[in-house]
Short mmCIF file of C-alpha atoms in Angstrom, two decimals:
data_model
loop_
_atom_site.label_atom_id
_atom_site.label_comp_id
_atom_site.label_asym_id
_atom_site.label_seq_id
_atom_site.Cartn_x
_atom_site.Cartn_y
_atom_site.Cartn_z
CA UNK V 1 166.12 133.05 -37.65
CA UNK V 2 166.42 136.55 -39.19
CA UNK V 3 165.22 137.29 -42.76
CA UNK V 4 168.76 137.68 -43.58
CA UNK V 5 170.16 134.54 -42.87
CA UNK V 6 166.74 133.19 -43.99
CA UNK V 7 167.24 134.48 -47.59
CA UNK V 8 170.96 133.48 -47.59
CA UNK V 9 170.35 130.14 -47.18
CA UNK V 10 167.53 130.04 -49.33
CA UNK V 11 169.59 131.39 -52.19
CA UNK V 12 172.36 129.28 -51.14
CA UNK V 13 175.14 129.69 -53.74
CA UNK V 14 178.84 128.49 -54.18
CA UNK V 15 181.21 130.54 -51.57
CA UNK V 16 184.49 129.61 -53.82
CA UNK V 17 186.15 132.18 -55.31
CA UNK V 18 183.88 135.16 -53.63
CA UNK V 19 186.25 136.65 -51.05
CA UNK V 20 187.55 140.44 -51.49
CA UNK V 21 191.56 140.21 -53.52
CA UNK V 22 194.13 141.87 -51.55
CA UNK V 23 197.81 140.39 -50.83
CA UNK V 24 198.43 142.72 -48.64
CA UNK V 25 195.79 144.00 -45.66
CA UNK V 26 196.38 147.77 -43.74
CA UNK V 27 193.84 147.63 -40.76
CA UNK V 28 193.33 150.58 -38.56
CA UNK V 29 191.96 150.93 -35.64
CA UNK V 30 188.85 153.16 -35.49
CA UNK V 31 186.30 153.35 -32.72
CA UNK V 32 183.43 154.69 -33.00
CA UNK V 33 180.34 154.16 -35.64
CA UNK V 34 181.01 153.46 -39.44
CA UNK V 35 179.37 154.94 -42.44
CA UNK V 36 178.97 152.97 -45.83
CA UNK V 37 182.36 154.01 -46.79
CA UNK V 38 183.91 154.06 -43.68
CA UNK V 39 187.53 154.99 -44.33
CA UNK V 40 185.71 158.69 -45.39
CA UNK V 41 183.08 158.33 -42.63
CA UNK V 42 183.74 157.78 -39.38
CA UNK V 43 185.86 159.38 -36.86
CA UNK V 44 189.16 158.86 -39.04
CA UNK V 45 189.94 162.39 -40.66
CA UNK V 46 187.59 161.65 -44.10
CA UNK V 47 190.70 163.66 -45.68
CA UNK V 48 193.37 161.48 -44.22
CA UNK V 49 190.81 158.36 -45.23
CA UNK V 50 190.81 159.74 -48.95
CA UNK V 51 194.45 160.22 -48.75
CA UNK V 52 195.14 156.27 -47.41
CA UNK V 53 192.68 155.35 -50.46
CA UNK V 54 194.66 157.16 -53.27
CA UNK V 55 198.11 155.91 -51.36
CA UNK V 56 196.96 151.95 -51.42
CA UNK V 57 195.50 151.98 -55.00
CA UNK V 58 197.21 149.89 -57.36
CA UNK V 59 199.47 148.36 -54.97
CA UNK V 60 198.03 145.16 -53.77
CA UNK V 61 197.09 146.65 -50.77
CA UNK V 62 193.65 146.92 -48.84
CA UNK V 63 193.12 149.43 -46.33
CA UNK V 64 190.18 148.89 -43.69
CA UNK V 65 188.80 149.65 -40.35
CA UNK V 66 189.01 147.65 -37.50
CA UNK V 67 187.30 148.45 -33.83
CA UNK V 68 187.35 145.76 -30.65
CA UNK V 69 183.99 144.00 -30.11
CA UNK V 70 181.53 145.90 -27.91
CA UNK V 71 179.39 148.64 -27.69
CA UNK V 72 180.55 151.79 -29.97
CA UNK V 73 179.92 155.41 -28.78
CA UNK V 74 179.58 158.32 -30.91
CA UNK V 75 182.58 159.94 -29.52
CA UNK V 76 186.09 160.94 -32.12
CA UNK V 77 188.42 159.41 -28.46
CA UNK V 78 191.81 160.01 -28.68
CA UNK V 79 193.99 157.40 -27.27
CA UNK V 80 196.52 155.36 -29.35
CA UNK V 81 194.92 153.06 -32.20
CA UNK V 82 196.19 149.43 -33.16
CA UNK V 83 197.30 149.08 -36.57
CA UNK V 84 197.79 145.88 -38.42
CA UNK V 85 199.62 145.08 -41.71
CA UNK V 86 199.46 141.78 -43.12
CA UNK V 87 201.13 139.82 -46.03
CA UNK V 88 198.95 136.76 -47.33
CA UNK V 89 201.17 135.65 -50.15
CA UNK V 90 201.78 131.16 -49.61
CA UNK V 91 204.89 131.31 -48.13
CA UNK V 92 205.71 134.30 -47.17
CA UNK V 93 202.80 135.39 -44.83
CA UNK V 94 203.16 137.82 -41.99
CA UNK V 95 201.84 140.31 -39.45
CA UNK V 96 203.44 143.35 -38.35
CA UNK V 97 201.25 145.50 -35.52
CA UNK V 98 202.25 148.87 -33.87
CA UNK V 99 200.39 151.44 -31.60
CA UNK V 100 199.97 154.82 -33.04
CA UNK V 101 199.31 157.98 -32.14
CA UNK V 102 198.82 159.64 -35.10
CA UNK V 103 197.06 158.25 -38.20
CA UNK V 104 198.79 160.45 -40.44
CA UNK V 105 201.92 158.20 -40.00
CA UNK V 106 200.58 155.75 -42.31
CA UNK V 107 201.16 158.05 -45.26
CA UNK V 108 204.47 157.94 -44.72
CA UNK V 109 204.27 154.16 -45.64
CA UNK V 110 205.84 152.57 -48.80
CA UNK V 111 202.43 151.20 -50.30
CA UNK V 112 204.25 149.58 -53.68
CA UNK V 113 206.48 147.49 -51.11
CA UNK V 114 203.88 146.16 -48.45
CA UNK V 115 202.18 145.44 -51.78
CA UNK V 116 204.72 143.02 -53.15
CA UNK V 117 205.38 141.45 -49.57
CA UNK V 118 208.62 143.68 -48.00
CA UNK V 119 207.91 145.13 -44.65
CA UNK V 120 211.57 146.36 -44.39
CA UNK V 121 211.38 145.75 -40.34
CA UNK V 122 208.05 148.08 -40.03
CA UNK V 123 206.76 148.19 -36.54
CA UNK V 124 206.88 144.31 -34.57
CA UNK V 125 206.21 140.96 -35.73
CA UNK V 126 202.68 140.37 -34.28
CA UNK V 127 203.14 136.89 -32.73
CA UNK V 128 199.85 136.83 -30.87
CA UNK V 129 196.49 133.87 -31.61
CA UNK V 130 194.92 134.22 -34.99
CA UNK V 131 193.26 137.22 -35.78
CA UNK V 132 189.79 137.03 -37.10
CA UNK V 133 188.04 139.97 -38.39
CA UNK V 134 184.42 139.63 -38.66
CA UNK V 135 182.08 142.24 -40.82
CA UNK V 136 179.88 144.04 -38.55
CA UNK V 137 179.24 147.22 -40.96
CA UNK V 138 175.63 147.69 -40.89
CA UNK V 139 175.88 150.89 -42.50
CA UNK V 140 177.05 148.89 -45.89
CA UNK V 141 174.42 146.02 -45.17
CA UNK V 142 172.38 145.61 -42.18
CA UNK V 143 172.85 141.36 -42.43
CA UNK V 144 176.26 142.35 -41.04
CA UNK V 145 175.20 144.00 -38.50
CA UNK V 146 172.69 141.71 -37.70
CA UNK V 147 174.47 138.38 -37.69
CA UNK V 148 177.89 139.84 -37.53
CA UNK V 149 177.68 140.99 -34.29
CA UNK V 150 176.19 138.27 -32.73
CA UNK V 151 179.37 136.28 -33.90
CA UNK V 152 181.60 138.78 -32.82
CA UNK V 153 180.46 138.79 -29.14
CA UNK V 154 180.22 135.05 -28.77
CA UNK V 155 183.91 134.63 -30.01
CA UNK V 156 184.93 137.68 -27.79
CA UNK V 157 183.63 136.11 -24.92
CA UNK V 158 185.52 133.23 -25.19
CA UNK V 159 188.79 135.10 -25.88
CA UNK V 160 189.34 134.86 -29.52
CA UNK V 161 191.39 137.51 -31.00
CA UNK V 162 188.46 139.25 -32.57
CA UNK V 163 187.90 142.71 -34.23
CA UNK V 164 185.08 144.02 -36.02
CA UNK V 165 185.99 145.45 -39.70
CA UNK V 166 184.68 147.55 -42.00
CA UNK V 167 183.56 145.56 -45.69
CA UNK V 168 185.31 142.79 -47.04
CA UNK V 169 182.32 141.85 -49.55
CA UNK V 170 179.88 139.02 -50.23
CA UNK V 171 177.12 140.66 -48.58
CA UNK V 172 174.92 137.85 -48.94
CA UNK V 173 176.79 135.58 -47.07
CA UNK V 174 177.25 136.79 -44.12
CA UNK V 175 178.22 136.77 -41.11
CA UNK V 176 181.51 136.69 -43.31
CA UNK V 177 185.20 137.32 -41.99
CA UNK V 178 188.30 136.50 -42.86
CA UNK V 179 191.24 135.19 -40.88
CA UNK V 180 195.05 136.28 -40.75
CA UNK V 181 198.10 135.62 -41.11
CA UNK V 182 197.11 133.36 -44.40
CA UNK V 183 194.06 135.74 -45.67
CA UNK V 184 191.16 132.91 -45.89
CA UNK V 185 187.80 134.75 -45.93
CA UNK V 186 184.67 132.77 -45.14
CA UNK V 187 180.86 133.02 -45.56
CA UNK V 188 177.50 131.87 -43.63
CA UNK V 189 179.70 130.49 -40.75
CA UNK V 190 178.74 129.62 -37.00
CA UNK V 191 181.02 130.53 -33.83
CA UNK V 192 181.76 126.82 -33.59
CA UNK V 193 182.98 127.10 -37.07
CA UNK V 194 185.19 129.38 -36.81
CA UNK V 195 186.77 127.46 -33.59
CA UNK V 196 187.57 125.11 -36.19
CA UNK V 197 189.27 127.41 -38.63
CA UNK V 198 191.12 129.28 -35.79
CA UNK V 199 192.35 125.90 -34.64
CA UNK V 200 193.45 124.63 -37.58
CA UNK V 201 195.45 127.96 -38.99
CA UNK V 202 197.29 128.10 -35.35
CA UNK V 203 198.29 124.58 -36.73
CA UNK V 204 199.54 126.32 -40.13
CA UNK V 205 196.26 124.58 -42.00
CA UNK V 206 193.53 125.13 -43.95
CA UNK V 207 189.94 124.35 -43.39
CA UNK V 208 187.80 124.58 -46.86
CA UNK V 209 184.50 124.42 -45.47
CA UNK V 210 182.44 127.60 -45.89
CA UNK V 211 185.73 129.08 -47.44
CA UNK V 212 185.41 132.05 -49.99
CA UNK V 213 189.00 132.12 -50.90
CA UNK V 214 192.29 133.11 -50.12
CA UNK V 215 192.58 136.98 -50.58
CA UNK V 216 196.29 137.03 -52.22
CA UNK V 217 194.72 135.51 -55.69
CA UNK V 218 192.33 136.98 -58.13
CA UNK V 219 188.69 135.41 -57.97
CA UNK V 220 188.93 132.63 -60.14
CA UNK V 221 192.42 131.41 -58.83
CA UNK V 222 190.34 131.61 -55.00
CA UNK V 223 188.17 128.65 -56.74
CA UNK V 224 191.03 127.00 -58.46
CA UNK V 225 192.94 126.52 -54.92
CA UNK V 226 190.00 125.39 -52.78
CA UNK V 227 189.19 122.98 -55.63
CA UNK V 228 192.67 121.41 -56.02
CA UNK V 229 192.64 121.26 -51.99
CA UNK V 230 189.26 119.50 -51.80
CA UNK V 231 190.13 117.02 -54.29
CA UNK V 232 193.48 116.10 -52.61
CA UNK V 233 192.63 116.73 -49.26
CA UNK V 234 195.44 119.41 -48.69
CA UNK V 235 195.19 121.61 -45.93
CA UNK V 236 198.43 122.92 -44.79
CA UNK V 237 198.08 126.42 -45.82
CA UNK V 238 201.21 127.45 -47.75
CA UNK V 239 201.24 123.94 -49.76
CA UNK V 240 200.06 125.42 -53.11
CA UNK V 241 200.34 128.41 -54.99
CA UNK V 242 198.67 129.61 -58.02
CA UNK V 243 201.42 129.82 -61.28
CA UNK V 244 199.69 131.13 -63.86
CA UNK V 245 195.78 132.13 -64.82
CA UNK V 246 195.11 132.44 -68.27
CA UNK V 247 191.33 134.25 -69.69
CA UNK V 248 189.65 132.68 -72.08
CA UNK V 249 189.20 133.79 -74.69
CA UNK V 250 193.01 135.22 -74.73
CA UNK V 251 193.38 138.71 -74.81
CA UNK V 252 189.46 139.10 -74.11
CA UNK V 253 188.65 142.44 -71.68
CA UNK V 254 185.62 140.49 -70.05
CA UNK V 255 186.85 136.53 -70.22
CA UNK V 256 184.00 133.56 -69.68
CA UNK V 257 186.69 131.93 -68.26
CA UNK V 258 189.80 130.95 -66.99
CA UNK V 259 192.84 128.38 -67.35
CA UNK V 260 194.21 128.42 -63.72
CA UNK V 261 197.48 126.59 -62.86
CA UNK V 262 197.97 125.37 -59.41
CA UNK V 263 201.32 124.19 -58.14
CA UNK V 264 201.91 122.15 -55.08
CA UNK V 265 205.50 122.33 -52.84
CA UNK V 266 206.17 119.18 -54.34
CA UNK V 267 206.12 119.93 -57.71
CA UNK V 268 202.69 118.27 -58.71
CA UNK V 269 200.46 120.56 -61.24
CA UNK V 270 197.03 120.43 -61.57
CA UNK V 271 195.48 122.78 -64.62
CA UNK V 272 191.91 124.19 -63.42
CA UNK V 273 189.18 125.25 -65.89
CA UNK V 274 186.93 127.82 -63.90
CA UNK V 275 183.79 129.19 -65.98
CA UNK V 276 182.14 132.69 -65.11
CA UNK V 277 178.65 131.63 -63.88
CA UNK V 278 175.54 133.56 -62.89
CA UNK V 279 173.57 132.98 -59.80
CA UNK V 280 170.16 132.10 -60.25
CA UNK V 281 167.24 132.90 -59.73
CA UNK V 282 168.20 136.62 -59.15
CA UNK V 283 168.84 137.13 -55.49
CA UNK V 284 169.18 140.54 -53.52
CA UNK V 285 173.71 140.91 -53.23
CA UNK V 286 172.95 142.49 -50.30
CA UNK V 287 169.99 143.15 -47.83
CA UNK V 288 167.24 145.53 -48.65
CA UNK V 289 168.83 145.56 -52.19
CA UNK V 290 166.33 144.76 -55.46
CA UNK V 291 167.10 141.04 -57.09
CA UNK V 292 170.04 140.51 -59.28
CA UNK V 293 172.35 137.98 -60.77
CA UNK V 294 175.62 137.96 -59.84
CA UNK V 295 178.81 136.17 -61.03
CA UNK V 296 179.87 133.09 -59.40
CA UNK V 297 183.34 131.05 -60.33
CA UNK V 298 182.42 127.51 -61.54
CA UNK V 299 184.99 125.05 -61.42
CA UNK V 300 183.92 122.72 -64.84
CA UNK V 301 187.28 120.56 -65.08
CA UNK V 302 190.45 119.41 -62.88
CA UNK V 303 193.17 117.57 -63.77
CA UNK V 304 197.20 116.64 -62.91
CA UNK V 305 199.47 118.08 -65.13
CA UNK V 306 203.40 116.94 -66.17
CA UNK V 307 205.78 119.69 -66.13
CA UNK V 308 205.96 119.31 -70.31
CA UNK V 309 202.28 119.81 -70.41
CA UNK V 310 201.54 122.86 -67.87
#
């Protein structure tokens, strides 16, 4: 085993409430090799990259690179690229795809809508399997590269809907990926794994294991969901939503915690009390990097709410 995956599991820590927050996803096509930041180096014009970076920010939207699994010549290309937009929102999830020829369409996109879940007929529904979008940067982190790519090629080969993307987070936990059209990331996970999350989304459900979160909510609401669906056993994917999270203290700019209400499709409430944790001992948050401590979403208390009482 690598010293990677070694270390991870060493320094195992809770994946809840660790995946990257975006309700909306923008993934381009890039081939090619991938610099740290790759939207400003790689073949994609770094000024067009900026430009897509200024466009999405503030809007709910996450732009990233995608390339298909294999090997990845240092050549610009210039065929047509698949793009991706995605909606992860409970309830009103969906895919759109289209094949462009120029990038510098996308500015021409309305950002503040794909943000807040309107698509306004862009491009076509993508109806295809489950995508699943694996982080094989090893420009940001070398463990990606290292036990991304292994992933990637062993789901390729049995033909999974696979792309490699450019960082989603959580370093440390990797291989890590994340799975559309519901936005589920997940960390420290095995091909078989992830044969078991594909099957289960194509059957509009959930699996928690190895979960990080569901992108559409803020970190602590990510723990808050997984926790209410562990304790209930719920696993179709648009069941619950998150309703309100609430710092504490109120009105603090860096909260210890969180009041997190989760509401299920049939009107049942459960209040969540998630706690800003550190991870100890210190642990590298990514490889090569020196020891630190960073924050991990505690769930300390769970429990069904009335309507009067929410």
């Amino acid at each position: 085993m690598s010293t990677c995956a070694t270390a991870s599991r060493e320094l195992s820590e809770p994946l809840a409430g660790t995946a990257a927050t975006a309700r909306t996803w923008l993934l381009v096509e890039q081939p090619g090799p991938w610099g740290a930041k790759a939207l400003t180096s790689s073949h994609l014009d770094p000024v067009l990259g900026r430009a897509l970076e200024t466009a999405a920010a503030g809007t709910g939207v996450r732009v990233a690179l995608i390339r298909r699994p294999g090997r990845h010549a240092d050549h610009p290309g210039g065929r047509e690229r698949r793009v991706h937009v995605a909606h992860t929102l409970p309830g009103r999830s969906w895919t759109r795809t289209a094949l462009l020829a120029d990038p510098e369409d996308l500015l021409e996109l309305d950002f503040p809508a794909l943000g807040a879940g309107e698509h306004g007929g862009l491009w076509e529904p993508y109806e295809g399997d489950p995508l699943v979008l694996v982080c094989t940067n090893g420009k940001r982190d070398r463990c990606c590269a290292l036990l991304g790519r292994p992933l990637v090629d062993e789901l390729a080969a049995t033909g999974e809907a696979v792309w490699e993307v450019t960082h989603i987070g959580g370093h440390r936990f990797a291989p890590t990926l994340f799975v559309l059209p519901y936005g589920y990331a997940y960390g420290r996970v095995t091909a078989r794994a992830v044969k078991e999350i594909l099957h289960a989304v194509r059957d509009g459900q959930v699996v928690t294991a190895n979960a990080r979160g569901r992108s559409a909510w803020e970190r602590p609401a990510q723990a808050a969901d997984l926790a209410v669906r562990e304790h209930t056993g719920e696993d179709r994917a648009d069941a619950l939503r998150i309703t309100r999270t609430e710092p504490r203290p109120a009105g603090s700019a860096e909260p210890g915690g969180w009041s997190v209400t989760v509401e299920h499709a049939d009107g049942r409430l459960w209040r969540v009390e998630v706690e800003r944790g550190t991870s100890l001992p210190p642990r590298p948050e990514s490889c090569g990097a020196v020891p630190g401590s960073p924050a991990r979403m505690d769930v300390t208390a769970l429990r069904e709410v009335t309507g009067r009482t929410a």
